Every structure is written in C-alpha cells, then in structure tokens.
PDB file of C-alpha atoms in Angstrom:
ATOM      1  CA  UNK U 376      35.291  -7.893  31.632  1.00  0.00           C
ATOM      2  CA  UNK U 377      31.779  -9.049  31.295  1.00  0.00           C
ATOM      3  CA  UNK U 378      29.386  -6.398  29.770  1.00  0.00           C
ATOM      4  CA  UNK U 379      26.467  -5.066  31.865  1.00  0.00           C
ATOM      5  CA  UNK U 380      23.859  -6.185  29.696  1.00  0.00           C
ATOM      6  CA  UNK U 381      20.117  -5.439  30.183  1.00  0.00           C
ATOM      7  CA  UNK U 382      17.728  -8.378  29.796  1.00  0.00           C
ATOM      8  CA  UNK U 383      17.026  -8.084  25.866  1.00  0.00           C
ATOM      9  CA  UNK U 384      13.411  -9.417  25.962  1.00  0.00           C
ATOM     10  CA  UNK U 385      12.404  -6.709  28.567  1.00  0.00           C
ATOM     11  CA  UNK U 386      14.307  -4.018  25.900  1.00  0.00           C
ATOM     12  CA  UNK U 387      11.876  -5.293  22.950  1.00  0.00           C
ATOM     13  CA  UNK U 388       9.043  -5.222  25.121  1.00  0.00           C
ATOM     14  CA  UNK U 389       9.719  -2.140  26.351  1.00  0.00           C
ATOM     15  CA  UNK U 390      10.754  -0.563  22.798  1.00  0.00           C
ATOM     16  CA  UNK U 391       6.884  -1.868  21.641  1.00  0.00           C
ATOM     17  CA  UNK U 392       4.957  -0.345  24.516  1.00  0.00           C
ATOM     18  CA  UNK U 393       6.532   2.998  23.795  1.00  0.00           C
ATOM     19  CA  UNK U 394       6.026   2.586  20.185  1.00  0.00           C
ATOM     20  CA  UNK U 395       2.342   1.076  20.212  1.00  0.00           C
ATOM     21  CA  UNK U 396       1.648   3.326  23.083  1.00  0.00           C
ATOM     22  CA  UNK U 397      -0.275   0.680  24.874  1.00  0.00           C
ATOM     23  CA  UNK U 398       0.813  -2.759  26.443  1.00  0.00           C
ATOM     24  CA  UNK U 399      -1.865  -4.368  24.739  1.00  0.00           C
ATOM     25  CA  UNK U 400      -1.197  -3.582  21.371  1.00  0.00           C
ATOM     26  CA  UNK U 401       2.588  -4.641  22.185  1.00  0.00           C
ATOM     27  CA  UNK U 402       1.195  -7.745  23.352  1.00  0.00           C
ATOM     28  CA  UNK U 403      -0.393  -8.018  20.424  1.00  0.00           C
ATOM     29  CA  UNK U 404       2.021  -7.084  18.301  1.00  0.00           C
ATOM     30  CA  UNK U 405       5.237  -9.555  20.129  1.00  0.00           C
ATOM     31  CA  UNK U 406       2.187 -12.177  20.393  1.00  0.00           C
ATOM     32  CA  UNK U 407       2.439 -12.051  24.472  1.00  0.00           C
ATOM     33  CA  UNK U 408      -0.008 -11.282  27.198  1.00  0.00           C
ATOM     34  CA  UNK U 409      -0.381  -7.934  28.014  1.00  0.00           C
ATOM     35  CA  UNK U 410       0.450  -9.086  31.728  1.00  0.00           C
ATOM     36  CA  UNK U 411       3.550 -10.460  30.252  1.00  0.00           C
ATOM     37  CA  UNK U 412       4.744  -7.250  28.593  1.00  0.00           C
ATOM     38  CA  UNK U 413       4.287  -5.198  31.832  1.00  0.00           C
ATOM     39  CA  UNK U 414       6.543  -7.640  33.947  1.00  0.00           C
ATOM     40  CA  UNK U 415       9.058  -7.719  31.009  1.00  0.00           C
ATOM     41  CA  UNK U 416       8.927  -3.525  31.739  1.00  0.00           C
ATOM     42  CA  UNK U 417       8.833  -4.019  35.042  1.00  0.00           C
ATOM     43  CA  UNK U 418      12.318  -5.799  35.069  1.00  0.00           C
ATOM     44  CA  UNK U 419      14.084  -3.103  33.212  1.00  0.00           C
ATOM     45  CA  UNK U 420      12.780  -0.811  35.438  1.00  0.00           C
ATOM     46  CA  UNK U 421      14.639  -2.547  38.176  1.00  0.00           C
ATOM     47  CA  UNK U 422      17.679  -2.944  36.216  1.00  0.00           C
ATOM     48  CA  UNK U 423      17.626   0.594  35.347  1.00  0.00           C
ATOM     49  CA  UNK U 424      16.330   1.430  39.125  1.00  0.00           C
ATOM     50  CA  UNK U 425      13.970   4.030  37.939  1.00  0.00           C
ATOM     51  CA  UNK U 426      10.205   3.882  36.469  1.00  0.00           C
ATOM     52  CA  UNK U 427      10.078   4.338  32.824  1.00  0.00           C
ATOM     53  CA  UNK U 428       6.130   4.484  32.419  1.00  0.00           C
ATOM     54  CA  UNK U 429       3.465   6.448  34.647  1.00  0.00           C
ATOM     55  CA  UNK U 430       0.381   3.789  35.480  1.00  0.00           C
ATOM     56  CA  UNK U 431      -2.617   5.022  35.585  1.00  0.00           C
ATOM     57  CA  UNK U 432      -6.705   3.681  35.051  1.00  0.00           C
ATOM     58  CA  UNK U 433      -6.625   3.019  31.024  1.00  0.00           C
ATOM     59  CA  UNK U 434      -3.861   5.393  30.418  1.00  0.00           C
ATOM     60  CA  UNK U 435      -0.479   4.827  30.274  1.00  0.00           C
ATOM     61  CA  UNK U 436       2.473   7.881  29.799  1.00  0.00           C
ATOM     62  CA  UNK U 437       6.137   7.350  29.440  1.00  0.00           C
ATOM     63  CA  UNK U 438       8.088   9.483  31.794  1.00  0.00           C
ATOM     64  CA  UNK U 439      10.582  11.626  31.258  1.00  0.00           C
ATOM     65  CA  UNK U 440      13.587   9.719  31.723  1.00  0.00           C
ATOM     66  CA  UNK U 441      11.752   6.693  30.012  1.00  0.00           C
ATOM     67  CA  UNK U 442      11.562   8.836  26.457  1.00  0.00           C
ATOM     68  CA  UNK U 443      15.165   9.713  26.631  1.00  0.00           C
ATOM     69  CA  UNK U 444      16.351   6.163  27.271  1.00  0.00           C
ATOM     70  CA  UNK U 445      13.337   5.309  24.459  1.00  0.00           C
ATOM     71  CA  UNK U 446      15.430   7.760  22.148  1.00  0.00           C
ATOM     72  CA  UNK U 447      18.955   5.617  23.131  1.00  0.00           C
ATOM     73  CA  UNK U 448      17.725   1.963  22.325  1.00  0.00           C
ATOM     74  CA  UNK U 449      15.205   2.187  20.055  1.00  0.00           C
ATOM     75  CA  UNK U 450      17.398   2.880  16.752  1.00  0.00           C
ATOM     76  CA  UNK U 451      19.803   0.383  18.151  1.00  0.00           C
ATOM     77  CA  UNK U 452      16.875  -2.209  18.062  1.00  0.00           C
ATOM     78  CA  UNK U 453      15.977  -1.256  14.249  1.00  0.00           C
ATOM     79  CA  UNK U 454      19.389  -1.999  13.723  1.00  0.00           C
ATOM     80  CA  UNK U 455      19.111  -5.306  14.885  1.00  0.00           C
ATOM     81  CA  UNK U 456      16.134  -6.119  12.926  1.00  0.00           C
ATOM     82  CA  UNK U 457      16.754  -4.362   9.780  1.00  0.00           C
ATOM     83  CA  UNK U 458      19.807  -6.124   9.528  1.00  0.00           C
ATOM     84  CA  UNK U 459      18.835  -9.747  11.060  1.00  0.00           C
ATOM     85  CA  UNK U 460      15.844  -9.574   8.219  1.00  0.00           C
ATOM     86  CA  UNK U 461      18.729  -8.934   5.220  1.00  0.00           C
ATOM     87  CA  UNK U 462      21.200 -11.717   6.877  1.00  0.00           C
ATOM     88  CA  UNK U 463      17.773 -13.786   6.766  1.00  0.00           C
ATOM     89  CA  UNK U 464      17.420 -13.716   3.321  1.00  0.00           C
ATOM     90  CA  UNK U 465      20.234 -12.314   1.983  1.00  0.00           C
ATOM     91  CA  UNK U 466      21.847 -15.682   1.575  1.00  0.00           C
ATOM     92  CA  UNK U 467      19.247 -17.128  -0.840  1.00  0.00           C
ATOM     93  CA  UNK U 468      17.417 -15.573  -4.096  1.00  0.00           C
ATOM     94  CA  UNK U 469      14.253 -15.279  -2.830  1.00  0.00           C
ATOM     95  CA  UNK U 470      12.384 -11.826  -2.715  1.00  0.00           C
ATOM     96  CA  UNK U 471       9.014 -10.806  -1.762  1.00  0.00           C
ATOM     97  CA  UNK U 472       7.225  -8.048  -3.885  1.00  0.00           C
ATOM     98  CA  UNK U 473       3.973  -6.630  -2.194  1.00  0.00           C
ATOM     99  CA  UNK U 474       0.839  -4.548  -4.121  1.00  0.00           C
ATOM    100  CA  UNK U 475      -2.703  -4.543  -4.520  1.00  0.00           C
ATOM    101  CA  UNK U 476      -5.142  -7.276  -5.050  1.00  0.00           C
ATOM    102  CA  UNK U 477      -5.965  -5.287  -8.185  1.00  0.00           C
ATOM    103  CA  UNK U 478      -2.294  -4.067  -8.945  1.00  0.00           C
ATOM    104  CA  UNK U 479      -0.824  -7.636  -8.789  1.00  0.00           C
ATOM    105  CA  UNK U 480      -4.061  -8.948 -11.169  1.00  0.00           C
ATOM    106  CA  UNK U 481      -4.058  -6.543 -13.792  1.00  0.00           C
ATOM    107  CA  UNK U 482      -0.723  -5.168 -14.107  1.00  0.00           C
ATOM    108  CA  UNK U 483       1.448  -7.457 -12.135  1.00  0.00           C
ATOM    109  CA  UNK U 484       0.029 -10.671 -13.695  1.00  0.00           C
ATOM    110  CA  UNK U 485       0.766 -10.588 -17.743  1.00  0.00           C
ATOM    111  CA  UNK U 486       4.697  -9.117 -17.155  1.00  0.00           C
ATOM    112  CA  UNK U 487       5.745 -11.474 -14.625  1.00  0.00           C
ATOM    113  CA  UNK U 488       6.529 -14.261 -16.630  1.00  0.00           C
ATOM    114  CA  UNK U 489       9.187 -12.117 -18.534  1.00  0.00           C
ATOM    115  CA  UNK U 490      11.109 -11.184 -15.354  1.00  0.00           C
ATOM    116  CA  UNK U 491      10.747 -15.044 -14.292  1.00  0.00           C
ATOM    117  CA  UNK U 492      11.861 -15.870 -17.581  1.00  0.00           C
ATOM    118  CA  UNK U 493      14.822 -14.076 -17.382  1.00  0.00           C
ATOM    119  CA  UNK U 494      15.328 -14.569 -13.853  1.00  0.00           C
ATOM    120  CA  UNK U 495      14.528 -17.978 -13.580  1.00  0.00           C
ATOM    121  CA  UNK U 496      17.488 -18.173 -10.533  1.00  0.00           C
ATOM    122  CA  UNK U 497      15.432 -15.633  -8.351  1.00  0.00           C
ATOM    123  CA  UNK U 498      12.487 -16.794  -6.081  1.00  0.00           C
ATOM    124  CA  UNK U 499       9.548 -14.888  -6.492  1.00  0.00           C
ATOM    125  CA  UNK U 500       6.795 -13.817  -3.542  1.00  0.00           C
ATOM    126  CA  UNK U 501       3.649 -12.040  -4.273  1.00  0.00           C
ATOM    127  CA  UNK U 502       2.228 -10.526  -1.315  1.00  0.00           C
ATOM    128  CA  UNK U 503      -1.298  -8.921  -2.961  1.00  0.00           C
ATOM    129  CA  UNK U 504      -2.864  -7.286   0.403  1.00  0.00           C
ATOM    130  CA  UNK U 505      -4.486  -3.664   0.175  1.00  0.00           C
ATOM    131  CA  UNK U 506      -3.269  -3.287   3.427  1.00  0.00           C
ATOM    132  CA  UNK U 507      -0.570  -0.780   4.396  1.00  0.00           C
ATOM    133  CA  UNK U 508       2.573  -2.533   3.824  1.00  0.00           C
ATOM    134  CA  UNK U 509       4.317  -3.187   7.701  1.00  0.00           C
ATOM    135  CA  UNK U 510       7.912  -3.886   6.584  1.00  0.00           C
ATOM    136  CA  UNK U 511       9.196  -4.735  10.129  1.00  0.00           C
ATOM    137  CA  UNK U 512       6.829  -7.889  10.786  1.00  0.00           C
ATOM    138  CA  UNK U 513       5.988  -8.734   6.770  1.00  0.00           C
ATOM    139  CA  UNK U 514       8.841  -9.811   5.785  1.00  0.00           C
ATOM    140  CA  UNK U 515       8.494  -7.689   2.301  1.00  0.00           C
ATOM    141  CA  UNK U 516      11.310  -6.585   0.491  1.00  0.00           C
ATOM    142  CA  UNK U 517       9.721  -3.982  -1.774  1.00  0.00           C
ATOM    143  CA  UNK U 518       6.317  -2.717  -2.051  1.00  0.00           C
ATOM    144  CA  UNK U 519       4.248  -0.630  -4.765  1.00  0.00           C
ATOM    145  CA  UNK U 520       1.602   1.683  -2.646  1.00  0.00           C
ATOM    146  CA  UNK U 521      -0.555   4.272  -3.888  1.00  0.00           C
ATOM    147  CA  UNK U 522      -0.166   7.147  -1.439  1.00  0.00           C
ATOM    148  CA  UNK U 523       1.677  10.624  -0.963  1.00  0.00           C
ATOM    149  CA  UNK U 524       4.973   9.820  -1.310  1.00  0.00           C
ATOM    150  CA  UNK U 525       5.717  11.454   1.618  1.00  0.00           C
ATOM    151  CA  UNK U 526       7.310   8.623   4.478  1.00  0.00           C
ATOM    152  CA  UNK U 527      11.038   9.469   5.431  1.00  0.00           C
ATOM    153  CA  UNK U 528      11.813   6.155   6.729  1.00  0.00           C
ATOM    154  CA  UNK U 529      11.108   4.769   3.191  1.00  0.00           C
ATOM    155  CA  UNK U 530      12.896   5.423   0.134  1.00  0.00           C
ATOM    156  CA  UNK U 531      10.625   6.659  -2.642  1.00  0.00           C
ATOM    157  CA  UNK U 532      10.347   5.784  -6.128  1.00  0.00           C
ATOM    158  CA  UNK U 533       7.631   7.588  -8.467  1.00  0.00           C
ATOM    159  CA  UNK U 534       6.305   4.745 -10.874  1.00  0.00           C
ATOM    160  CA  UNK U 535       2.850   6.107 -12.127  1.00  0.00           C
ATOM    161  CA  UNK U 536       1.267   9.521 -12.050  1.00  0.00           C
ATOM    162  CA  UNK U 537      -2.111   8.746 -11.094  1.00  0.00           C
ATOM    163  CA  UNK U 538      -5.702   9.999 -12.506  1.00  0.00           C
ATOM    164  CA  UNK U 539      -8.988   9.210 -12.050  1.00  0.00           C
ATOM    165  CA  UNK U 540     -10.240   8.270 -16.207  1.00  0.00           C
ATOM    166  CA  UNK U 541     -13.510   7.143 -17.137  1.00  0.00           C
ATOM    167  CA  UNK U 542     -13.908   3.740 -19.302  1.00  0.00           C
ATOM    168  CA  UNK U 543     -16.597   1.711 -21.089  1.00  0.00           C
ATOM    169  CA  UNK U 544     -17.282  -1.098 -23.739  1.00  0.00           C
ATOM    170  CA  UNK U 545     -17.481   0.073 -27.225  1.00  0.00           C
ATOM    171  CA  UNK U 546     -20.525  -1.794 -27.318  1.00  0.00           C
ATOM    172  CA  UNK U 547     -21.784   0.329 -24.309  1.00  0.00           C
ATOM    173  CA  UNK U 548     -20.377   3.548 -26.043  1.00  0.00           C
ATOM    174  CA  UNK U 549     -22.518   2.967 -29.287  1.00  0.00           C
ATOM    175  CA  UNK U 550     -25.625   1.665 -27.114  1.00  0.00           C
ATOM    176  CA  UNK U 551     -25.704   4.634 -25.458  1.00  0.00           C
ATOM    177  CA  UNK U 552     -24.526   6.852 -27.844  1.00  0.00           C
ATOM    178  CA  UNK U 553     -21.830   8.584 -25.283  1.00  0.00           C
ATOM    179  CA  UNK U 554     -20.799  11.497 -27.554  1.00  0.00           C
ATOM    180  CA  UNK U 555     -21.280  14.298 -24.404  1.00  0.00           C
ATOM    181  CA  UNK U 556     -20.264  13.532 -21.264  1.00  0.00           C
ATOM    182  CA  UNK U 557     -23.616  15.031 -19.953  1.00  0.00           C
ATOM    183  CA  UNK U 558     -25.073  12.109 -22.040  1.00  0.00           C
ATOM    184  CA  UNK U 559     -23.732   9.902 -19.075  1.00  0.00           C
ATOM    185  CA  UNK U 560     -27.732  10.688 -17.282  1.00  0.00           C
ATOM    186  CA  UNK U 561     -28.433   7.927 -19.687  1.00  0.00           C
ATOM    187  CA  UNK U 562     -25.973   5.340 -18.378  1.00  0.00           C
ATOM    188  CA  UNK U 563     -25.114   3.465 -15.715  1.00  0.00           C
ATOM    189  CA  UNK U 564     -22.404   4.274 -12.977  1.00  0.00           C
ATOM    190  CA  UNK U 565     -20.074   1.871 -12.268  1.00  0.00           C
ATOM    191  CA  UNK U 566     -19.369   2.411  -8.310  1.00  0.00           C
ATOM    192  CA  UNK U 567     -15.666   0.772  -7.024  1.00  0.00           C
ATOM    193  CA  UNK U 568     -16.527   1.899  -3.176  1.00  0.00           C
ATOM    194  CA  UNK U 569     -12.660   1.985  -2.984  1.00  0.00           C
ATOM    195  CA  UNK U 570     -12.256   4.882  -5.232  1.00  0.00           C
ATOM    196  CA  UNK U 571     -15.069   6.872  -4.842  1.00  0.00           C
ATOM    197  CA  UNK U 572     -14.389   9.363  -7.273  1.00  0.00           C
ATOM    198  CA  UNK U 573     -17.801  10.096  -9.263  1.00  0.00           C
ATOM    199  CA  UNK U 574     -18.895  13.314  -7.701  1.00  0.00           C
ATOM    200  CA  UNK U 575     -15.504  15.096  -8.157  1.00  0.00           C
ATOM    201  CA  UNK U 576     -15.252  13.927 -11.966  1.00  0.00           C
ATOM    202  CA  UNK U 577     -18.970  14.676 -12.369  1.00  0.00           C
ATOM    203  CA  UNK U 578     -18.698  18.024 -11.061  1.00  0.00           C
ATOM    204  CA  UNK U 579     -15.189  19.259 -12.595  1.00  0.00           C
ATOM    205  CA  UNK U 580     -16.384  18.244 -16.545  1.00  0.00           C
ATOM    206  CA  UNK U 581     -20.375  18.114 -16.564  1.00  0.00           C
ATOM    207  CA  UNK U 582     -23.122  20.167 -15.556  1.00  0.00           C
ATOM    208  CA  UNK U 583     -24.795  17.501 -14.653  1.00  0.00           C
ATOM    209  CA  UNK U 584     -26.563  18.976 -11.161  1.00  0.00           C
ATOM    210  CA  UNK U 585     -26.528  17.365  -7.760  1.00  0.00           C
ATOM    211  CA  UNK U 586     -30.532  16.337  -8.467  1.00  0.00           C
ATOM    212  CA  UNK U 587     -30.011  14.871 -11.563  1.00  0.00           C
ATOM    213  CA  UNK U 588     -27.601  12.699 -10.189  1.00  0.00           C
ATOM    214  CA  UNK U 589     -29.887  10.923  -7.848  1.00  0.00           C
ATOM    215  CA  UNK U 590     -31.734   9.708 -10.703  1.00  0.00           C
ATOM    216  CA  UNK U 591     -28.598   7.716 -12.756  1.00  0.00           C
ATOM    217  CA  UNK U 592     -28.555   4.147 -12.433  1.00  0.00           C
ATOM    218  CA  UNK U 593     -25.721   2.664 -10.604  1.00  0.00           C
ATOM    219  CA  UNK U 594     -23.955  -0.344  -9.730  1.00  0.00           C
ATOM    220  CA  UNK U 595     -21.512  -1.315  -6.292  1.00  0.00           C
ATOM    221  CA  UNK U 596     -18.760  -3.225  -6.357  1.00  0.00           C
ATOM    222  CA  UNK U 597     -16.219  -3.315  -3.260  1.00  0.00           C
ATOM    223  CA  UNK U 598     -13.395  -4.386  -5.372  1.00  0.00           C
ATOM    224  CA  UNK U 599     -11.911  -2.764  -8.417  1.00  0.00           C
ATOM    225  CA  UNK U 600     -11.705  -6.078 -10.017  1.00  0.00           C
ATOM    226  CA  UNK U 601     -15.179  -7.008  -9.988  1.00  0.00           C
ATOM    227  CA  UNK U 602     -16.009  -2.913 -11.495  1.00  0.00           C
ATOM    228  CA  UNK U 603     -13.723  -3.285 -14.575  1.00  0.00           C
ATOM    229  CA  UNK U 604     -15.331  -7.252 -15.217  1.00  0.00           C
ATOM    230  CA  UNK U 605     -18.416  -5.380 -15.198  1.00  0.00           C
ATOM    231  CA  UNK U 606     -17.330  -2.628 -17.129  1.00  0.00           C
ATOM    232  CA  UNK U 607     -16.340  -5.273 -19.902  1.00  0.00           C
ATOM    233  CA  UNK U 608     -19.596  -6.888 -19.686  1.00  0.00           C
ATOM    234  CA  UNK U 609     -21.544  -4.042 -21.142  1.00  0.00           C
ATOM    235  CA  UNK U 610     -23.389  -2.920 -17.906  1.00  0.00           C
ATOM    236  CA  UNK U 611     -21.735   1.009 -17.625  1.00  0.00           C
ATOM    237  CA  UNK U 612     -19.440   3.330 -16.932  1.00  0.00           C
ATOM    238  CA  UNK U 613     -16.147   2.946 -14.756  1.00  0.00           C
ATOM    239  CA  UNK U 614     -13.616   5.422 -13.405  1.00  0.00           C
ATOM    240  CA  UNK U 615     -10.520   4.064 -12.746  1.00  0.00           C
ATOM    241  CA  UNK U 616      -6.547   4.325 -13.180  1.00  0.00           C
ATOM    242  CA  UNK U 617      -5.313   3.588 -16.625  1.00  0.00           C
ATOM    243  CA  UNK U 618      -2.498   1.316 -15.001  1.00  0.00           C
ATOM    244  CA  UNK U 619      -5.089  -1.361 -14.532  1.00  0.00           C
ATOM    245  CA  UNK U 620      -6.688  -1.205 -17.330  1.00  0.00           C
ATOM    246  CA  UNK U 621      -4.011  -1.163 -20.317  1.00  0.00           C
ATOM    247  CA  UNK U 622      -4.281  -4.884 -20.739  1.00  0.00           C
ATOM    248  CA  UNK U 623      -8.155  -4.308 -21.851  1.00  0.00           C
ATOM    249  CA  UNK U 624      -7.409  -0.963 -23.866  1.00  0.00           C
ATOM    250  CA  UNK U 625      -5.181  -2.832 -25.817  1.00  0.00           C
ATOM    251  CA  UNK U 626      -7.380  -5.869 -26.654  1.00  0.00           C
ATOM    252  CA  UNK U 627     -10.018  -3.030 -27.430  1.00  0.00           C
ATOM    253  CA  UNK U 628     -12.353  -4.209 -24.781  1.00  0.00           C
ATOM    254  CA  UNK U 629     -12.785  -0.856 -22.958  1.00  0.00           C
ATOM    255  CA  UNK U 630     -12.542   2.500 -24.480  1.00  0.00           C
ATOM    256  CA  UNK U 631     -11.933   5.783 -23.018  1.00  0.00           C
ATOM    257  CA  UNK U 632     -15.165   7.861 -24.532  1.00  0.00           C
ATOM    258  CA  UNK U 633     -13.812  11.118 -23.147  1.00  0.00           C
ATOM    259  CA  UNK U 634     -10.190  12.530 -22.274  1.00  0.00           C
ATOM    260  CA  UNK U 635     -11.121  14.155 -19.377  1.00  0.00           C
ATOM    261  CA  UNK U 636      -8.990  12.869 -16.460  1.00  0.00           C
ATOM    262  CA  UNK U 637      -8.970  13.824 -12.887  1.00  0.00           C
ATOM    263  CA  UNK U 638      -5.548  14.775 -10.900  1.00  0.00           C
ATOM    264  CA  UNK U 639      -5.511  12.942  -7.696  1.00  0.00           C
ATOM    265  CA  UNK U 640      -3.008  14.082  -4.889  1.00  0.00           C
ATOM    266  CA  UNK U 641      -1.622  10.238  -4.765  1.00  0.00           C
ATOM    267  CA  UNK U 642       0.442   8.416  -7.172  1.00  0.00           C
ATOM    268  CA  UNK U 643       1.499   4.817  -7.608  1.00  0.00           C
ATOM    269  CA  UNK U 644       5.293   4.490  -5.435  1.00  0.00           C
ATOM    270  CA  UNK U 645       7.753   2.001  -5.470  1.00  0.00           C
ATOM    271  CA  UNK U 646       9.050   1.707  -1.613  1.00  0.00           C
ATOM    272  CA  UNK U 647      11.167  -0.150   0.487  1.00  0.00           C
ATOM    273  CA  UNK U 648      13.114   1.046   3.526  1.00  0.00           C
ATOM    274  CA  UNK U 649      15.830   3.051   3.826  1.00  0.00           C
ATOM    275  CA  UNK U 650      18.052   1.736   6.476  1.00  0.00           C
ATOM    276  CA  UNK U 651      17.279  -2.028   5.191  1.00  0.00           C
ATOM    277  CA  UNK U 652      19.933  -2.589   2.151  1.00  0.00           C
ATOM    278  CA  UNK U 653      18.397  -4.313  -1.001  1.00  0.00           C
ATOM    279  CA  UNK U 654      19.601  -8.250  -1.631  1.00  0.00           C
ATOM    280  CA  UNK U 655      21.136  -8.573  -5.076  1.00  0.00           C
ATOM    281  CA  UNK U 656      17.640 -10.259  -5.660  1.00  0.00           C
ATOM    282  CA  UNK U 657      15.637  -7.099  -4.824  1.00  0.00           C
ATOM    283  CA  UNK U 658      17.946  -5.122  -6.915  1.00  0.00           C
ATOM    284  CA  UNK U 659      17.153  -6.732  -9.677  1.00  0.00           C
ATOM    285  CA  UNK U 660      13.786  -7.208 -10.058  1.00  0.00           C
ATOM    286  CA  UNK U 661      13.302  -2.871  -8.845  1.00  0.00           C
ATOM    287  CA  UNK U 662      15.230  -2.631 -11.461  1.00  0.00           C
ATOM    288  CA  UNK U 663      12.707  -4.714 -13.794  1.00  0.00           C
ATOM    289  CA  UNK U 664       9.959  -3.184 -12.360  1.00  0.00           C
ATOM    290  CA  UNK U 665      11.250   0.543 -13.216  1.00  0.00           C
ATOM    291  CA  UNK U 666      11.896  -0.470 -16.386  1.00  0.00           C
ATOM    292  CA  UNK U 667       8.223  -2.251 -16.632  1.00  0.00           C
ATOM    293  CA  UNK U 668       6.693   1.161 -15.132  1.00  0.00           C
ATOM    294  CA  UNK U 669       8.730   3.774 -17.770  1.00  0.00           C
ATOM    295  CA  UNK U 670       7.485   1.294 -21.014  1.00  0.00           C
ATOM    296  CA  UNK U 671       3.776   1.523 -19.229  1.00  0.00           C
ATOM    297  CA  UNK U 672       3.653   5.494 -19.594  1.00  0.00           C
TER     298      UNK U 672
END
C-alpha cells in the first residue's frame, strides 16, 4: 500500500516560515523567492485541505490548526537533518571546530599543532566567525562561545570562567609608574569596543570619578586582536580575558599590574547539539580540547 505522503519541499518550506516567522526570511534562509515559499505553503494547504497561515498586509499568523500540525512535523524534520548532517560526515575524519577570530588566534593557534600531531588521521576545520554559531546550516561540529550557558537544545560544557583583567607592558608599567590603580589617570586606555568593560572595572576598584575620566587618554580598536598588539607595543592599558593572553604572560610581554578582576555573567562554553551524535572525530578532539582547557586554568 502506497503511503500518503505530503509533498516534502512544501513541508520544509512550511517548517521555515513558521520558524523564521516570515516568508521572506524562509526564502532567505532555503535560498528561494519569497513567492516561491508561499506556493510551496500553498500546496500543503491543499493537501491538508485547510489554511495553515492567516494573510494579512505585512503580517503573517499561523492558525490554530497550522501550530499543532507545526508541533507534529517539525521535530520529525530535525530528525532528518540532524541525522543526514552525521551520515554526511560521519564516514570520513573530517571535523569542523568553530570560535572567535580572537579565540582561534591566540589560544587556538600555538596548541593545534599538538592535536594535529597526534591526530594526524583527523581532518581539521577552523571556522573563526564571532558570529553566533547556526549549527543547522554551518555545518559545525562543535563550537566554543562565550555566553550564558543557558541553550537546552545544546549540550554544555564549562571550559573557562571568565573575568574582565587589566594588562600592560612592563615597559609601560615602569614608564608610568602603575603602583595604584588610581595612577591609571596617567595612562592610556586601551578601548576593545567589543568588550566594553572600563567603566564597570573603573568604578568597582578606583575612585577615580566620572569627570576625571573624561580627561584619560584613550585608544579604539574594534577587534581584540589589534588592543592586545597595542597593548604589547607600549601604548596603554588593556582589559581583557586571561585566556587570550597566556601566550604573552608567559613570554613576559604583558603583565598584570593589579589583581583586581571583574566577574562577568558569561563564561567561555564548549557546545554542540544535543540530538546530533558526535563522529568518532569530534569525540576526540572535545576530548583534546577539555584536556587543553583544564591545563589552561
């Protein structure tokens, strides 16, 4: 008996719009016309014979009986891709590992070799992006992400208890003669616009006052690469995570002057999903990368 089967490409289209909320970011998304998706809807509709979406002027709203059917298909369809993505790769050795531009640079960079040396069978992809990680269209395996650690479609690995520490040159230390952290009215502020911590570690451990401030030098950076460069060069102060900055505390070019540290609410996460099982490839190199993390405390 042949099964009465829905047309699938209508059932992904459908699953999107619900999902995105709007045709056009499903379009966008299955890399369609928006005009496309709604006819794709529009012929499960008439397989199912009833609407499943209320069309209105630059609104759109599921009905009723289109969220419970939603609720029927759409775990089915994770399913399907969760497991399509292992069988993809699962057959070869090759595993993609995705982290910050800065992350991958600074901490990332001088291990690798060891797990490549070790590994040399496994195929290694480094996806640096500061973006949020999207494992359903990246094609990522694992992911390090500095966040809450609150997602429960991801498992969750703690790898680095983040604060917020403040670094310099010794050269810069002795120039300016940083002995008091109020002494830093005499330096220059080292601004990563990603991490714009300097008013919350200026006003938990100086009393150094909100005028005052106005009248420090500073310098801008948009990366966190280019702060700690200048940071080496002699030309200020930097706050930043020690996790990307061990490789220049232990070749002594950066100090940390003072031991105050700042708590942050995020922490550095090892992720991956939980319905999507690991390839003997990803296994092994979380594994690596745990044991990399626990020697880095």
């Amino acid at each position: 008996m042949q099964r009465a089967m829905p047309p699938l490409r209508a059932l992904v289209a459908f699953e999107s719009a619900v999902r995105n909320g709007s045709f056009k970011q499903a379009a966008a998304e299955l890399h369609i016309t928006p005009g496309a998706v709604s006819q794709q809807v529009q012929k499960l509709e008439n397989w199912l014979g009833y609407p499943l979406f209320m069309r209105r002027v630059r609104k759109l709203t599921v009905t009723d009986r289109g969220l419970d059917y939603y609720g029927r298909i759409a775990p089915a369809l994770e399913q399907i891709s969760n497991s399509s993505e292992a069988c993809r790769y699962g057959a070869t050795n090759r595993v993609c590992l995705s982290m910050t531009q800065t992350l991958a640079s600074k901490w990332l960079g001088p291990r690798l070799e060891h797990f490549v040396s070790q590994h040399p069978e496994i195929e290694v992809h480094i996806n640096a992006s500061n973006s949020p990680v999207q494992f359903q269209t990246d094609a990522v395996d694992l992911a390090v992400r500095h966040f809450d650690g609150e997602d429960p479609q991801l498992d969750v690995t703690l790898v680095f208890d983040d604060e917020v520490c403040l670094f310099c040159s010794p050269e810069y230390q002795q120039t300016k003669q940083l002995i008091d952290v109020d002494q830093l009215q005499q330096a220059t502020l080292i601004v990563n616009s990603l991490q714009p911590f300097w008013d919350r570690w200026l006003n938990a451990f100086s009393t150094i006052t909100a005028e005052q401030r106005q009248q420090i030098a500073t310098l801008h950076f948009d990366q966190a690469l280019l702060a700690i460069d200048a940071a080496k060069r002699h030309q200020g102060v930097v706050l930043g995570s020690e996790l990307m900055i061990q490789e220049e505390l232990k070749r002594g070019e950066l100090i940390e002057p003072f031991k105050q540290r700042l708590p942050l609410d995020k922490s550095y996460y090892l992720i991956h999903p939980k319905r999507q099982p690991l390839t003997r490839a990803s296994t092994t190199l979380k594994t690596w990368l745990l044991n990399q993390f626990s020697v880095s405390e």
